[in-house]
Amino acid sequence: MSVAVDCSSEETADILVESQNSSLLENETEDIEEFFNVAMELAKNAGKVVRSAFSEKKNINTKLTGQDLVTETDQAVEKMLISSLKERFPTHSFIGEESVSAGKKCELTDNPTWIIDPIDGTNNFVHGNPCIAISIGLAVKKELLIGIVYNPIQERLYSAKKGQGAYCNNEEVTVSGQTELENALIYSEFGAHRDPEKLEIKFGNMYNIIMNGHGIRAQGSAALDMCGIACGEADAYVEYGIHVWDIAAGILIACEAGGIIMDPDTGGKVDLMSRRILCASSRSLANQLKNQVTPQSFPSD
Ligand code: LIP
């Protein structure tokens, strides 16, 4: 089943889903606090593992393309996060990048589901580039309730709980509020695929953006791109080809910081599994950016 997510307005950050909003959680507030506190501790512990491996020699494997890399640290961190969360919350479900890559079904149900990217920006990790992050999201009844994105190299811990604002290292963050593309700095990414036709469309989109805005930055991490929007370091982000684990946590953080999330094809609610995302500091900028990109389709997660 697809999941629809929308931040309903520029001022608030309602996460709306197509399924009914009744909660599976007995006592939602206490449960969310416990889930959040456990996940934050695990993110910090995972950060120690990633930080210590960052400057070590890495055993690198490739996945779908020669540029789609994975290391033993990605796999070890995901295994640690999932086994620890499963021990605390045995009835919960999990979607992890490396588990899916190893053949586990990628399925988002109404059950509380942890959506994990152990190292978002693996290519950066392999090359010793500090733009990397551990990304942990939690959806309940397909509603994003928790987002944690931790860059353990630059020591930036972004977090959000639904309806409670977005934070970086315990300081509340908000989007830039930029409304005009001509004055905007945009994040976008090249992705790991090397399909010539898809790349041609992607470069065309980047040409349109660079000709109409202040500039483009490609950090190599969707999670950090969305956290960058959340704290006003850039004004909008758009990408085709990302996966649900790249964006789940960042979507909630950007929403709770006052950002707008939309499907870049339709301008409507985002389907987390659709492999496309647009995030902006305002609805006006989101609409202007949407008009500069040509849609492209990737198989759903
Ligand atoms: C990365 C994404 C990024 C995308 C890269 C890569 P990974 O995630 O965050 O947006 O452009 O190709 O997929 O694979 O490093 O976890």
JSON list of N, CA and C and ligand atoms in Angstrom, two decimals, residues 63 68-69 74 97-98 117 119-123 189-193 202 220-223 225 237 239 241-243 245-246, ligand 1:
[
{"chain": "A", "resi": 63, "resn": "LYS", "atom": "N", "xyz": [26.19, -2.66, -5.47]},
{"chain": "A", "resi": 63, "resn": "LYS", "atom": "CA", "xyz": [24.84, -3.22, -5.53]},
{"chain": "A", "resi": 63, "resn": "LYS", "atom": "C", "xyz": [24.33, -3.12, -6.98]},
{"chain": "A", "resi": 68, "resn": "ASP", "atom": "N", "xyz": [26.83, 2.27, -6.80]},
{"chain": "A", "resi": 68, "resn": "ASP", "atom": "CA", "xyz": [25.89, 2.02, -5.68]},
{"chain": "A", "resi": 68, "resn": "ASP", "atom": "C", "xyz": [26.61, 1.16, -4.65]},
{"chain": "A", "resi": 69, "resn": "LEU", "atom": "N", "xyz": [27.30, 1.82, -3.72]},
{"chain": "A", "resi": 69, "resn": "LEU", "atom": "CA", "xyz": [28.25, 1.12, -2.85]},
{"chain": "A", "resi": 69, "resn": "LEU", "atom": "C", "xyz": [27.63, 0.71, -1.52]},
{"chain": "A", "resi": 74, "resn": "ASP", "atom": "N", "xyz": [27.99, -0.26, 6.88]},
{"chain": "A", "resi": 74, "resn": "ASP", "atom": "CA", "xyz": [26.55, -0.10, 6.61]},
{"chain": "A", "resi": 74, "resn": "ASP", "atom": "C", "xyz": [25.79, -1.30, 7.18]},
{"chain": "A", "resi": 97, "resn": "GLU", "atom": "N", "xyz": [17.69, -0.36, 4.53]},
{"chain": "A", "resi": 97, "resn": "GLU", "atom": "CA", "xyz": [18.26, -0.36, 3.18]},
{"chain": "A", "resi": 97, "resn": "GLU", "atom": "C", "xyz": [18.99, -1.64, 2.86]},
{"chain": "A", "resi": 98, "resn": "GLU", "atom": "N", "xyz": [19.85, -2.07, 3.78]},
{"chain": "A", "resi": 98, "resn": "GLU", "atom": "CA", "xyz": [20.69, -3.24, 3.46]},
{"chain": "A", "resi": 98, "resn": "GLU", "atom": "C", "xyz": [19.91, -4.55, 3.59]},
{"chain": "A", "resi": 117, "resn": "ASP", "atom": "N", "xyz": [18.14, 3.93, 7.31]},
{"chain": "A", "resi": 117, "resn": "ASP", "atom": "CA", "xyz": [19.31, 3.95, 6.43]},
{"chain": "A", "resi": 117, "resn": "ASP", "atom": "C", "xyz": [20.54, 4.04, 7.34]},
{"chain": "A", "resi": 119, "resn": "ILE", "atom": "N", "xyz": [23.80, 4.18, 6.86]},
{"chain": "A", "resi": 119, "resn": "ILE", "atom": "CA", "xyz": [24.69, 5.28, 6.45]},
{"chain": "A", "resi": 119, "resn": "ILE", "atom": "C", "xyz": [24.11, 5.87, 5.17]},
{"chain": "A", "resi": 120, "resn": "ASP", "atom": "N", "xyz": [23.48, 7.03, 5.29]},
{"chain": "A", "resi": 120, "resn": "ASP", "atom": "CA", "xyz": [23.00, 7.71, 4.08]},
{"chain": "A", "resi": 120, "resn": "ASP", "atom": "C", "xyz": [24.16, 8.57, 3.59]},
{"chain": "A", "resi": 121, "resn": "GLY", "atom": "N", "xyz": [24.58, 8.31, 2.33]},
{"chain": "A", "resi": 121, "resn": "GLY", "atom": "CA", "xyz": [25.78, 8.95, 1.81]},
{"chain": "A", "resi": 121, "resn": "GLY", "atom": "C", "xyz": [26.96, 7.98, 1.86]},
{"chain": "A", "resi": 122, "resn": "THR", "atom": "N", "xyz": [26.68, 6.73, 1.52]},
{"chain": "A", "resi": 122, "resn": "THR", "atom": "CA", "xyz": [27.73, 5.70, 1.60]},
{"chain": "A", "resi": 122, "resn": "THR", "atom": "C", "xyz": [28.93, 6.04, 0.73]},
{"chain": "A", "resi": 123, "resn": "ASN", "atom": "N", "xyz": [28.65, 6.59, -0.47]},
{"chain": "A", "resi": 123, "resn": "ASN", "atom": "CA", "xyz": [29.80, 6.97, -1.33]},
{"chain": "A", "resi": 123, "resn": "ASN", "atom": "C", "xyz": [30.70, 7.98, -0.62]},
{"chain": "A", "resi": 189, "resn": "GLU", "atom": "N", "xyz": [20.39, 15.76, -6.32]},
{"chain": "A", "resi": 189, "resn": "GLU", "atom": "CA", "xyz": [21.42, 14.71, -6.34]},
{"chain": "A", "resi": 189, "resn": "GLU", "atom": "C", "xyz": [21.41, 13.97, -7.67]},
{"chain": "A", "resi": 190, "resn": "PHE", "atom": "N", "xyz": [22.57, 13.39, -7.99]},
{"chain": "A", "resi": 190, "resn": "PHE", "atom": "CA", "xyz": [22.69, 12.66, -9.25]},
{"chain": "A", "resi": 190, "resn": "PHE", "atom": "C", "xyz": [22.22, 11.21, -9.10]},
{"chain": "A", "resi": 191, "resn": "GLY", "atom": "N", "xyz": [22.27, 10.67, -7.88]},
{"chain": "A", "resi": 191, "resn": "GLY", "atom": "CA", "xyz": [21.84, 9.28, -7.66]},
{"chain": "A", "resi": 191, "resn": "GLY", "atom": "C", "xyz": [22.89, 8.28, -8.07]},
{"chain": "A", "resi": 192, "resn": "ALA", "atom": "N", "xyz": [22.59, 7.02, -7.84]},
{"chain": "A", "resi": 192, "resn": "ALA", "atom": "CA", "xyz": [23.58, 5.96, -8.10]},
{"chain": "A", "resi": 192, "resn": "ALA", "atom": "C", "xyz": [23.32, 5.23, -9.41]},
{"chain": "A", "resi": 193, "resn": "HIS", "atom": "N", "xyz": [22.18, 5.53, -10.04]},
{"chain": "A", "resi": 193, "resn": "HIS", "atom": "CA", "xyz": [21.91, 4.85, -11.33]},
{"chain": "A", "resi": 193, "resn": "HIS", "atom": "C", "xyz": [22.75, 5.51, -12.43]},
{"chain": "A", "resi": 202, "resn": "LYS", "atom": "N", "xyz": [17.74, 14.19, -15.78]},
{"chain": "A", "resi": 202, "resn": "LYS", "atom": "CA", "xyz": [18.21, 14.77, -14.51]},
{"chain": "A", "resi": 202, "resn": "LYS", "atom": "C", "xyz": [19.09, 15.99, -14.77]},
{"chain": "A", "resi": 220, "resn": "GLY", "atom": "N", "xyz": [25.12, 14.43, -1.61]},
{"chain": "A", "resi": 220, "resn": "GLY", "atom": "CA", "xyz": [25.25, 12.98, -1.64]},
{"chain": "A", "resi": 220, "resn": "GLY", "atom": "C", "xyz": [24.45, 12.28, -0.56]},
{"chain": "A", "resi": 221, "resn": "SER", "atom": "N", "xyz": [23.60, 13.04, 0.15]},
{"chain": "A", "resi": 221, "resn": "SER", "atom": "CA", "xyz": [22.76, 12.43, 1.20]},
{"chain": "A", "resi": 221, "resn": "SER", "atom": "C", "xyz": [21.39, 13.11, 1.21]},
{"chain": "A", "resi": 222, "resn": "ALA", "atom": "N", "xyz": [20.37, 12.36, 0.85]},
{"chain": "A", "resi": 222, "resn": "ALA", "atom": "CA", "xyz": [19.00, 12.92, 0.84]},
{"chain": "A", "resi": 222, "resn": "ALA", "atom": "C", "xyz": [18.60, 13.34, 2.25]},
{"chain": "A", "resi": 223, "resn": "ALA", "atom": "N", "xyz": [19.00, 12.52, 3.22]},
{"chain": "A", "resi": 223, "resn": "ALA", "atom": "CA", "xyz": [18.62, 12.83, 4.62]},
{"chain": "A", "resi": 223, "resn": "ALA", "atom": "C", "xyz": [19.22, 14.17, 5.05]},
{"chain": "A", "resi": 225, "resn": "ASP", "atom": "N", "xyz": [20.22, 16.53, 3.00]},
{"chain": "A", "resi": 225, "resn": "ASP", "atom": "CA", "xyz": [19.60, 17.58, 2.19]},
{"chain": "A", "resi": 225, "resn": "ASP", "atom": "C", "xyz": [18.33, 18.09, 2.89]},
{"chain": "A", "resi": 237, "resn": "TYR", "atom": "N", "xyz": [14.76, 21.18, -2.01]},
{"chain": "A", "resi": 237, "resn": "TYR", "atom": "CA", "xyz": [15.45, 19.94, -2.43]},
{"chain": "A", "resi": 237, "resn": "TYR", "atom": "C", "xyz": [14.50, 19.15, -3.30]},
{"chain": "A", "resi": 239, "resn": "GLU", "atom": "N", "xyz": [14.50, 15.40, -5.79]},
{"chain": "A", "resi": 239, "resn": "GLU", "atom": "CA", "xyz": [15.25, 14.25, -6.29]},
{"chain": "A", "resi": 239, "resn": "GLU", "atom": "C", "xyz": [14.29, 13.17, -6.76]},
{"chain": "A", "resi": 241, "resn": "GLY", "atom": "N", "xyz": [14.43, 9.08, -7.70]},
{"chain": "A", "resi": 241, "resn": "GLY", "atom": "CA", "xyz": [15.26, 7.88, -7.60]},
{"chain": "A", "resi": 241, "resn": "GLY", "atom": "C", "xyz": [15.65, 7.53, -6.18]},
{"chain": "A", "resi": 242, "resn": "ILE", "atom": "N", "xyz": [15.31, 8.35, -5.21]},
{"chain": "A", "resi": 242, "resn": "ILE", "atom": "CA", "xyz": [15.63, 8.03, -3.82]},
{"chain": "A", "resi": 242, "resn": "ILE", "atom": "C", "xyz": [14.73, 6.90, -3.34]},
{"chain": "A", "resi": 243, "resn": "HIS", "atom": "N", "xyz": [15.07, 6.36, -2.17]},
{"chain": "A", "resi": 243, "resn": "HIS", "atom": "CA", "xyz": [14.28, 5.28, -1.57]},
{"chain": "A", "resi": 243, "resn": "HIS", "atom": "C", "xyz": [13.64, 5.76, -0.27]},
{"chain": "A", "resi": 245, "resn": "TRP", "atom": "N", "xyz": [13.94, 4.75, 2.70]},
{"chain": "A", "resi": 245, "resn": "TRP", "atom": "CA", "xyz": [14.84, 4.86, 3.86]},
{"chain": "A", "resi": 245, "resn": "TRP", "atom": "C", "xyz": [15.71, 6.12, 3.80]},
{"chain": "A", "resi": 246, "resn": "ASP", "atom": "N", "xyz": [15.90, 6.67, 2.59]},
{"chain": "A", "resi": 246, "resn": "ASP", "atom": "CA", "xyz": [16.68, 7.91, 2.47]},
{"chain": "A", "resi": 246, "resn": "ASP", "atom": "C", "xyz": [15.91, 9.11, 3.04]},
{"chain": "B", "resi": 1, "resn": "LIP", "atom": "C1", "xyz": [22.07, 8.10, -1.22]},
{"chain": "B", "resi": 1, "resn": "LIP", "atom": "C2", "xyz": [20.92, 9.10, -1.22]},
{"chain": "B", "resi": 1, "resn": "LIP", "atom": "C3", "xyz": [21.13, 10.18, -2.27]},
{"chain": "B", "resi": 1, "resn": "LIP", "atom": "C4", "xyz": [21.26, 9.55, -3.63]},
{"chain": "B", "resi": 1, "resn": "LIP", "atom": "C5", "xyz": [22.44, 8.60, -3.63]},
{"chain": "B", "resi": 1, "resn": "LIP", "atom": "C6", "xyz": [22.32, 7.52, -2.57]},
{"chain": "B", "resi": 1, "resn": "LIP", "atom": "P1", "xyz": [22.78, 5.94, 0.18]},
{"chain": "B", "resi": 1, "resn": "LIP", "atom": "O1", "xyz": [21.74, 7.09, -0.29]},
{"chain": "B", "resi": 1, "resn": "LIP", "atom": "O2", "xyz": [20.81, 9.69, 0.04]},
{"chain": "B", "resi": 1, "resn": "LIP", "atom": "O3", "xyz": [20.06, 11.09, -2.27]},
{"chain": "B", "resi": 1, "resn": "LIP", "atom": "O4", "xyz": [21.39, 10.54, -4.61]},
{"chain": "B", "resi": 1, "resn": "LIP", "atom": "O5", "xyz": [22.54, 7.98, -4.88]},
{"chain": "B", "resi": 1, "resn": "LIP", "atom": "O6", "xyz": [21.26, 6.68, -2.91]},
{"chain": "B", "resi": 1, "resn": "LIP", "atom": "O7", "xyz": [22.74, 4.92, -0.92]},
{"chain": "B", "resi": 1, "resn": "LIP", "atom": "O8", "xyz": [24.12, 6.55, 0.32]},
{"chain": "B", "resi": 1, "resn": "LIP", "atom": "O9", "xyz": [22.23, 5.41, 1.46]}
]
